[in-house]
């Protein structure tokens, strides 16, 4: 027979999965608009604000779980991890908003060479794949899937560093392209980090062990 706290924890998990689906949609819209030079800041801001409200709801439920029930160690582990995942998903939304902001302010990607645009598109695809892994791993509590994120995270880190080196070494890149692409790749690198944090939280929920995947 399920405990009452198990039902509420399941509700918390469902809410987080809905958050995850919204974060993926928000990031996809923002990143595609950046690459295509489109304006979506108002739409992304609305979605980001919704994610923040959902993260607040996750936190409120966490406190309710602690005060109303008598959580054992495994319950507390899940409660803590779900709060952290809610924060990480909210950060996805804020980075999506940052991306849409620099696109609207600079539209610098239009002044970048085709190889830089293709590079950002490739990096974006890797990062979105990481975000999807983090959401799917949460949905299934799949620790094997969660562990697969490490290799792509290393690739994204290397791409970020190599792009910074390219910007430093080449003199013919416009200032708008330098600023815009440097910020864009930085945001992508940070989104990738949060995807890893989500997967580390999932491992902690399932195994009880704090594992670093970076």
XYZ file of N, CA and C in Angstrom:
642
model
N 0.845 -1.196 0.000
C 0.000 0.000 0.000
C 0.887 1.255 0.000
N 0.591 2.187 -0.925
C 1.382 3.397 -1.024
C 1.141 4.307 0.182
N 2.207 4.913 0.623
C 2.079 5.930 1.652
C 1.550 7.214 1.005
N 0.933 8.074 1.791
C 0.421 9.334 1.269
C 1.555 10.188 0.707
N 2.720 10.131 1.359
C 3.848 10.929 0.884
C 4.305 10.468 -0.503
N 4.134 9.189 -0.796
C 4.518 8.679 -2.116
C 3.648 9.301 -3.211
N 2.381 9.486 -2.912
C 1.471 10.090 -3.886
C 1.870 11.533 -4.167
N 2.215 12.265 -3.095
C 2.599 13.667 -3.265
C 3.945 13.778 -3.975
N 4.870 12.873 -3.676
C 6.157 12.864 -4.375
C 5.963 12.573 -5.859
N 5.019 11.692 -6.175
C 4.726 11.401 -7.579
C 4.163 12.638 -8.268
N 3.302 13.379 -7.569
C 2.784 14.639 -8.116
C 3.921 15.621 -8.382
N 4.876 15.647 -7.467
C 6.044 16.524 -7.625
C 6.838 16.128 -8.864
N 7.009 14.840 -9.069
C 7.726 14.338 -10.232
C 6.998 14.707 -11.521
N 5.682 14.572 -11.528
C 4.883 14.927 -12.712
C 5.024 16.407 -13.029
N 4.989 17.256 -12.003
C 5.158 18.693 -12.201
C 6.523 18.996 -12.814
N 7.560 18.328 -12.337
C 8.897 18.551 -12.864
C 9.022 18.096 -14.317
N 8.373 17.010 -14.652
C 8.401 16.546 -16.042
C 7.719 17.574 -16.951
N 6.612 18.155 -16.490
C 5.958 19.219 -17.255
C 6.881 20.424 -17.396
N 7.601 20.734 -16.321
C 8.598 21.812 -16.388
C 9.656 21.491 -17.439
N 10.119 20.251 -17.412
C 11.154 19.848 -18.354
C 10.693 20.000 -19.791
N 9.467 19.596 -20.069
C 8.937 19.719 -21.429
C 8.846 21.182 -21.843
N 8.451 22.041 -20.907
C 8.371 23.465 -21.210
C 9.760 24.064 -21.404
N 10.737 23.616 -20.628
C 12.091 24.152 -20.789
C 12.652 23.792 -22.167
N 12.402 22.560 -22.589
C 12.911 22.145 -23.901
C 12.279 22.990 -25.004
N 10.986 23.214 -24.892
C 10.284 24.036 -25.877
C 10.822 25.472 -25.863
N 11.027 26.022 -24.676
C 11.516 27.392 -24.543
C 12.904 27.547 -25.155
N 13.792 26.621 -24.825
C 15.144 26.678 -25.370
C 15.143 26.499 -26.886
N 14.353 25.576 -27.367
C 14.309 25.323 -28.809
C 13.874 26.574 -29.572
N 12.844 27.231 -29.074
C 12.352 28.456 -29.719
C 13.415 29.544 -29.702
N 14.044 29.743 -28.537
C 15.033 30.806 -28.388
C 16.262 30.558 -29.261
N 16.749 29.326 -29.245
C 17.958 28.999 -30.014
C 17.696 29.105 -31.520
N 16.571 28.571 -31.975
C 16.242 28.640 -33.401
C 16.097 30.092 -33.845
N 15.478 30.918 -33.005
C 15.314 32.328 -33.346
C 16.671 33.022 -33.443
N 17.591 32.670 -32.556
C 18.936 33.253 -32.613
C 19.607 32.893 -33.934
N 19.553 31.630 -34.289
C 20.217 31.174 -35.517
C 19.571 31.796 -36.750
N 18.235 31.942 -36.729
C 17.511 32.477 -37.888
C 17.387 33.993 -37.863
N 17.816 34.631 -36.754
C 17.721 36.087 -36.651
C 16.304 36.591 -36.463
N 15.482 35.851 -35.725
C 14.095 36.235 -35.501
C 13.907 36.800 -34.094
N 12.824 37.535 -33.882
C 12.518 38.135 -32.587
C 11.444 37.318 -31.867
N 11.808 36.771 -30.715
C 10.853 35.971 -29.933
C 10.938 36.321 -28.441
N 11.542 37.472 -28.127
C 11.833 37.772 -26.723
C 10.577 37.795 -25.861
N 9.489 38.372 -26.354
C 8.263 38.438 -25.539
C 7.725 37.039 -25.252
N 7.729 36.190 -26.256
C 7.250 34.818 -26.081
C 8.135 34.056 -25.102
N 9.441 34.202 -25.253
C 10.376 33.483 -24.384
C 10.300 34.021 -22.955
N 10.104 35.321 -22.806
C 9.975 35.887 -21.460
C 8.750 35.312 -20.750
N 7.653 35.206 -21.471
C 6.444 34.632 -20.886
C 6.683 33.181 -20.455
N 7.340 32.416 -21.291
C 7.604 31.012 -20.973
C 8.583 30.890 -19.806
N 9.588 31.760 -19.795
C 10.556 31.757 -18.697
C 9.883 32.106 -17.368
N 8.983 33.077 -17.404
C 8.250 33.447 -16.183
C 7.381 32.292 -15.690
N 6.774 31.569 -16.623
C 5.973 30.394 -16.233
C 6.856 29.345 -15.570
N 8.057 29.175 -16.071
C 8.977 28.215 -15.467
C 9.369 28.626 -14.052
N 9.555 29.921 -13.834
C 9.891 30.396 -12.493
C 8.741 30.135 -11.521
N 7.509 30.348 -11.984
C 6.344 30.076 -11.133
C 6.246 28.592 -10.806
N 6.545 27.758 -11.780
C 6.515 26.308 -11.543
C 7.613 25.896 -10.567
N 8.782 26.523 -10.677
C 9.872 26.227 -9.741
C 9.479 26.628 -8.321
N 8.782 27.757 -8.189
C 8.297 28.179 -6.871
C 7.310 27.150 -6.313
N 6.473 26.610 -7.190
C 5.493 25.610 -6.756
C 6.193 24.337 -6.283
N 7.248 23.943 -6.989
C 8.043 22.783 -6.568
C 8.613 23.020 -5.173
N 9.123 24.215 -4.944
C 9.714 24.545 -3.637
C 8.648 24.550 -2.548
N 7.477 25.137 -2.840
C 6.397 25.176 -1.852
C 5.944 23.762 -1.476
N 5.836 22.914 -2.479
C 5.432 21.532 -2.209
C 6.480 20.802 -1.377
N 7.726 21.126 -1.614
C 8.803 20.486 -0.853
C 8.661 20.809 0.636
N 8.409 22.065 0.938
C 8.233 22.447 2.346
C 6.983 21.793 2.936
N 5.936 21.666 2.117
C 4.715 21.010 2.581
C 4.994 19.537 2.906
N 5.765 18.888 2.061
C 6.110 17.481 2.292
C 6.859 17.308 3.612
N 7.748 18.238 3.888
C 8.562 18.132 5.106
C 7.720 18.400 6.352
N 6.825 19.407 6.256
C 6.064 19.801 7.448
C 4.859 18.900 7.717
N 4.234 18.357 6.679
C 3.004 17.586 6.863
C 3.251 16.094 7.094
N 4.353 15.601 6.551
C 4.600 14.167 6.624
C 5.843 13.898 7.475
N 6.204 12.686 7.546
C 7.407 12.313 8.285
C 8.365 11.617 7.316
N 9.039 12.407 6.481
C 9.888 11.804 5.458
C 11.089 11.074 6.044
N 11.326 9.881 5.512
C 12.534 9.137 5.887
C 13.666 9.610 4.982
N 14.845 9.022 5.168
C 16.042 9.503 4.451
C 15.844 9.503 2.935
N 15.272 8.426 2.387
C 15.088 8.359 0.935
C 14.090 9.416 0.452
N 13.076 9.704 1.277
C 12.117 10.760 0.926
C 12.803 12.117 0.893
N 13.605 12.386 1.923
C 14.305 13.667 1.991
C 15.266 13.834 0.824
N 15.864 12.735 0.422
C 16.773 12.761 -0.725
C 16.013 13.186 -1.985
N 14.835 12.615 -2.176
C 14.027 12.962 -3.350
C 13.530 14.404 -3.263
N 13.071 14.812 -2.071
C 12.561 16.176 -1.893
C 13.648 17.195 -2.222
N 14.834 16.988 -1.671
C 15.949 17.899 -1.922
C 16.307 17.921 -3.401
N 16.377 16.756 -4.014
C 16.770 16.668 -5.418
C 15.731 17.297 -6.333
N 14.460 17.099 -6.024
C 13.412 17.700 -6.849
C 13.466 19.226 -6.778
N 13.752 19.767 -5.610
C 13.915 21.221 -5.501
C 15.057 21.704 -6.382
N 16.157 20.974 -6.357
C 17.320 21.359 -7.147
C 17.026 21.256 -8.641
N 16.335 20.193 -9.041
C 15.984 20.038 -10.450
C 15.061 21.170 -10.898
N 14.119 21.553 -10.032
C 13.243 22.670 -10.353
C 14.037 23.943 -10.612
N 15.058 24.168 -9.789
C 15.916 25.339 -9.991
C 16.665 25.231 -11.318
N 17.214 24.051 -11.601
C 17.963 23.868 -12.843
C 17.076 24.100 -14.062
N 15.849 23.602 -14.026
C 14.935 23.824 -15.137
C 14.603 25.307 -15.286
N 14.443 26.001 -14.177
C 14.187 27.437 -14.241
C 15.369 28.172 -14.854
N 16.588 27.712 -14.562
C 17.783 28.324 -15.157
C 17.806 28.123 -16.664
N 17.368 26.960 -17.143
C 17.237 26.781 -18.590
C 16.424 27.936 -19.179
N 15.294 28.223 -18.537
C 14.423 29.277 -19.040
C 15.081 30.630 -19.038
N 15.847 30.927 -17.995
C 16.517 32.230 -17.922
C 17.611 32.352 -18.972
N 18.317 31.265 -19.242
C 19.323 31.309 -20.309
C 18.653 31.460 -21.668
N 17.504 30.842 -21.852
C 16.756 31.029 -23.100
C 16.383 32.497 -23.275
N 15.998 33.144 -22.177
C 15.660 34.568 -22.227
C 16.896 35.402 -22.536
N 18.032 35.059 -21.943
C 19.281 35.771 -22.236
C 19.637 35.665 -23.715
N 19.463 34.476 -24.275
C 19.767 34.267 -25.691
C 18.873 35.139 -26.563
N 17.588 35.178 -26.251
C 16.672 35.996 -27.051
C 16.991 37.481 -26.894
N 17.487 37.864 -25.714
C 17.832 39.274 -25.472
C 19.026 39.700 -26.321
N 20.100 38.905 -26.303
C 21.279 39.310 -27.088
C 20.978 39.248 -28.584
N 20.075 38.351 -28.972
C 19.694 38.296 -30.379
C 18.990 39.590 -30.779
N 18.045 40.044 -29.946
C 17.306 41.262 -30.261
C 18.198 42.497 -30.201
N 19.125 42.531 -29.250
C 19.980 43.710 -29.077
C 21.083 43.794 -30.128
N 21.661 42.654 -30.478
C 22.836 42.667 -31.353
C 22.579 42.088 -32.743
N 21.778 41.031 -32.780
C 21.590 40.283 -34.022
C 22.945 40.015 -34.690
N 23.931 39.752 -33.833
C 25.304 39.645 -34.311
C 25.587 38.446 -35.164
N 24.757 37.404 -35.060
C 25.044 36.198 -35.832
C 24.975 36.482 -37.330
N 24.209 37.496 -37.725
C 24.125 37.851 -39.145
C 25.458 38.367 -39.676
N 26.295 38.884 -38.775
C 27.599 39.393 -39.187
C 28.698 38.350 -39.040
N 28.335 37.164 -38.595
C 29.308 36.077 -38.458
C 29.448 35.332 -39.786
N 30.602 34.732 -39.962
C 30.841 33.921 -41.153
C 29.987 32.653 -41.079
N 29.831 31.998 -42.219
C 28.988 30.805 -42.272
C 29.538 29.692 -41.387
N 30.879 29.609 -41.260
C 31.442 28.541 -40.424
C 31.126 28.756 -38.949
N 31.074 30.020 -38.493
C 30.707 30.300 -37.106
C 29.229 29.991 -36.880
N 28.393 30.359 -37.836
C 26.965 30.066 -37.699
C 26.725 28.566 -37.648
N 27.403 27.826 -38.493
C 27.273 26.370 -38.483
C 27.802 25.772 -37.180
N 28.884 26.371 -36.667
C 29.450 25.911 -35.397
C 28.438 26.089 -34.266
N 27.808 27.251 -34.195
C 26.819 27.514 -33.147
C 25.620 26.585 -33.297
N 25.226 26.319 -34.539
C 24.116 25.399 -34.760
C 24.463 23.992 -34.277
N 25.682 23.543 -34.556
C 26.113 22.214 -34.107
C 26.177 22.138 -32.580
N 26.735 23.177 -31.957
C 26.817 23.212 -30.496
C 25.424 23.224 -29.883
N 24.515 23.973 -30.498
C 23.138 24.051 -30.006
C 22.459 22.689 -30.051
N 22.687 21.949 -31.125
C 22.081 20.618 -31.245
C 22.575 19.689 -30.146
N 23.854 19.761 -29.839
C 24.405 18.923 -28.770
C 23.788 19.292 -27.421
N 23.662 20.589 -27.172
C 23.120 21.041 -25.890
C 21.645 20.659 -25.761
N 20.877 20.836 -26.816
C 19.463 20.437 -26.763
C 19.331 18.931 -26.553
N 20.251 18.175 -27.120
C 20.235 16.723 -26.889
C 20.503 16.417 -25.418
N 21.404 17.177 -24.797
C 21.674 16.994 -23.377
C 20.451 17.341 -22.534
N 19.782 18.410 -22.892
C 18.567 18.805 -22.163
C 17.521 17.701 -22.266
N 17.374 17.136 -23.453
C 16.400 16.051 -23.640
C 16.785 14.826 -22.811
N 18.074 14.512 -22.753
C 18.529 13.392 -21.916
C 18.155 13.633 -20.465
N 18.389 14.853 -19.975
C 18.092 15.153 -18.572
C 16.601 14.996 -18.278
N 15.752 15.394 -19.226
C 14.300 15.286 -19.027
C 13.859 13.825 -19.093
N 14.359 13.102 -20.087
C 13.976 11.693 -20.229
C 14.479 10.853 -19.057
N 15.683 11.153 -18.582
C 16.227 10.418 -17.435
C 15.384 10.666 -16.192
N 14.885 11.890 -16.029
C 13.998 12.198 -14.909
C 12.680 11.453 -15.048
N 12.112 11.461 -16.252
C 10.819 10.813 -16.480
C 10.864 9.329 -16.108
N 11.984 8.670 -16.439
C 12.104 7.226 -16.228
C 12.937 6.857 -14.993
N 13.513 7.900 -14.344
C 14.488 7.656 -13.279
C 15.549 6.666 -13.780
N 16.035 6.940 -14.977
C 16.952 6.051 -15.694
C 18.397 6.489 -15.433
N 19.084 5.785 -14.542
C 20.441 6.195 -14.192
C 21.440 5.871 -15.304
N 21.177 4.845 -16.086
C 22.070 4.539 -17.200
C 22.021 5.645 -18.248
N 20.824 6.113 -18.540
C 20.675 7.228 -19.474
C 21.329 8.485 -18.904
N 21.129 8.729 -17.618
C 21.716 9.915 -16.989
C 23.237 9.933 -17.137
N 23.856 8.777 -17.015
C 25.320 8.702 -17.096
C 25.847 8.987 -18.502
N 25.012 8.804 -19.518
C 25.479 9.020 -20.888
C 25.754 10.482 -21.198
N 25.335 11.363 -20.318
C 25.440 12.792 -20.605
C 26.874 13.300 -20.524
N 27.730 12.577 -19.830
C 29.089 13.062 -19.550
C 29.890 13.331 -20.818
N 29.854 12.409 -21.765
C 30.668 12.547 -22.974
C 30.283 13.792 -23.765
N 28.988 14.008 -23.934
C 28.542 15.187 -24.688
C 28.892 16.463 -23.949
N 28.841 16.427 -22.609
C 29.208 17.624 -21.826
C 30.667 17.989 -22.063
N 31.538 16.997 -22.136
C 32.953 17.271 -22.426
C 33.120 17.856 -23.830
N 32.352 17.343 -24.773
C 32.413 17.868 -26.138
C 31.980 19.335 -26.176
N 30.914 19.665 -25.452
C 30.416 21.039 -25.415
C 31.452 21.963 -24.778
N 32.079 21.522 -23.703
C 33.129 22.328 -23.065
C 34.259 22.621 -24.038
N 34.691 21.602 -24.770
C 35.771 21.779 -25.732
C 35.361 22.718 -26.866
N 34.127 22.613 -27.291
C 33.641 23.506 -28.342
C 33.641 24.951 -27.874
N 33.217 25.159 -26.643
C 33.194 26.517 -26.092
C 34.602 27.106 -26.043
N 35.553 26.342 -25.530
C 36.925 26.838 -25.428
C 37.547 27.057 -26.803
N 37.259 26.169 -27.737
C 37.827 26.322 -29.078
C 37.254 27.552 -29.779
N 35.980 27.858 -29.495
C 35.381 29.054 -30.114
C 36.010 30.324 -29.551
N 36.233 30.362 -28.249
C 36.896 31.531 -27.665
C 38.276 31.732 -28.276
N 39.010 30.641 -28.476
C 40.344 30.724 -29.090
C 40.246 31.263 -30.512
N 39.247 30.819 -31.240
C 39.050 31.292 -32.615
C 38.801 32.796 -32.632
N 37.980 33.264 -31.695
C 37.679 34.696 -31.636
C 38.922 35.515 -31.309
N 39.793 34.956 -30.472
C 41.025 35.654 -30.101
C 42.046 35.655 -31.236
N 42.073 34.571 -31.991
C 43.109 34.411 -33.018
C 42.791 35.133 -34.314
N 41.504 35.289 -34.617
C 41.132 35.909 -35.887
C 40.837 37.394 -35.709
N 41.333 38.186 -36.632
C 41.188 39.643 -36.527
C 40.076 40.192 -37.404
N 39.529 39.383 -38.292
C 38.557 39.878 -39.264
C 37.104 39.646 -38.847
N 36.891 39.330 -37.593
C 35.523 39.096 -37.116
C 34.956 40.398 -36.562
N 33.724 40.725 -36.933
C 33.116 41.973 -36.469
C 32.882 41.939 -34.966
N 32.845 43.124 -34.367
C 32.637 43.209 -32.919
C 31.299 42.598 -32.504
N 30.258 42.848 -33.316
C 28.951 42.285 -32.992
C 28.991 40.766 -32.992
N 29.675 40.194 -33.961
C 29.778 38.746 -34.029
C 30.557 38.208 -32.835
N 31.652 38.877 -32.489
C 32.469 38.433 -31.353
C 31.645 38.408 -30.078
N 30.971 39.526 -29.784
C 30.207 39.628 -28.533
C 29.038 38.646 -28.532
N 28.280 38.645 -29.621
C 27.087 37.803 -29.690
C 27.436 36.315 -29.613
N 28.409 35.873 -30.404
C 28.736 34.444 -30.433
C 29.428 33.996 -29.149
N 30.233 34.893 -28.542
C 30.875 34.549 -27.268
C 29.824 34.359 -26.179
N 28.838 35.259 -26.126
C 27.770 35.123 -25.140
C 26.910 33.894 -25.425
N 26.591 33.687 -26.695
C 25.747 32.552 -27.056
C 26.400 31.230 -26.656
N 27.671 31.059 -27.003
C 28.338 29.800 -26.662
C 28.494 29.656 -25.152
N 28.664 30.773 -24.448
C 28.739 30.717 -22.987
C 27.414 30.250 -22.400
N 26.306 30.800 -22.899
C 24.998 30.372 -22.405
C 24.769 28.896 -22.701
N 25.147 28.456 -23.893
C 25.000 27.041 -24.239
C 25.823 26.159 -23.305
N 27.033 26.599 -23.005
C 27.889 25.832 -22.097
C 27.270 25.737 -20.704
N 26.646 26.824 -20.245
C 26.018 26.828 -18.928
C 24.744 25.955 -18.927
N 23.979 25.985 -19.997
C 22.805 25.110 -20.096
C 23.237 23.656 -20.008
N 24.330 23.328 -20.703
C 24.859 21.962 -20.661
C 25.234 21.573 -19.238
N 25.831 22.501 -18.493
C 26.180 22.223 -17.097
C 24.945 21.891 -16.272
N 23.871 22.652 -16.470
C 22.653 22.403 -15.701
C 22.017 21.074 -16.085
N 22.158 20.674 -17.347
C 21.667 19.351 -17.751
C 22.401 18.257 -16.985
N 23.705 18.464 -16.793
C 24.504 17.507 -16.016
C 24.056 17.509 -14.556
N 23.795 18.697 -14.005
C 23.346 18.772 -12.608
C 22.050 17.975 -12.416
N 21.128 18.085 -13.387
C 19.874 17.335 -13.294
C 20.161 15.838 -13.262
N 21.046 15.391 -14.131
C 21.368 13.959 -14.181
C 22.058 13.507 -12.891
N 22.887 14.355 -12.309
C 23.511 14.014 -11.029
C 22.455 13.889 -9.930
N 21.455 14.749 -9.969
C 20.362 14.665 -8.985
C 19.577 13.369 -9.132
N 19.360 12.952 -10.372
C 18.634 11.701 -10.609
C 19.421 10.515 -10.047
N 20.719 10.509 -10.269
C 21.554 9.450 -9.705
C 21.469 9.440 -8.182
N 21.429 10.613 -7.586
C 21.351 10.722 -6.131
C 20.017 10.186 -5.617
N 18.924 10.514 -6.323
C 17.603 10.015 -5.921
C 17.573 8.489 -5.932
N 18.072 7.908 -6.996
C 17.939 6.471 -7.213
C 18.933 5.678 -6.387
N 20.194 6.138 -6.333
C 21.249 5.343 -5.693
C 21.595 5.789 -4.282
N 21.279 7.037 -3.963
C 21.680 7.565 -2.654
C 23.120 8.011 -2.611
N 23.801 7.961 -3.753
C 25.213 8.354 -3.820
C 25.355 9.650 -4.621
N 26.204 10.546 -4.124
C 26.482 11.775 -4.842
C 27.579 11.491 -5.878
N 27.197 11.593 -7.136
C 28.088 11.242 -8.241
C 28.322 12.472 -9.099
N 29.578 12.704 -9.450
C 29.913 13.810 -10.353
C 30.046 13.243 -11.751
N 29.326 13.864 -12.669
C 29.358 13.437 -14.063
C 30.179 14.377 -14.949
N 30.817 15.352 -14.313
C 31.623 16.302 -15.110
C 33.084 15.940 -15.024
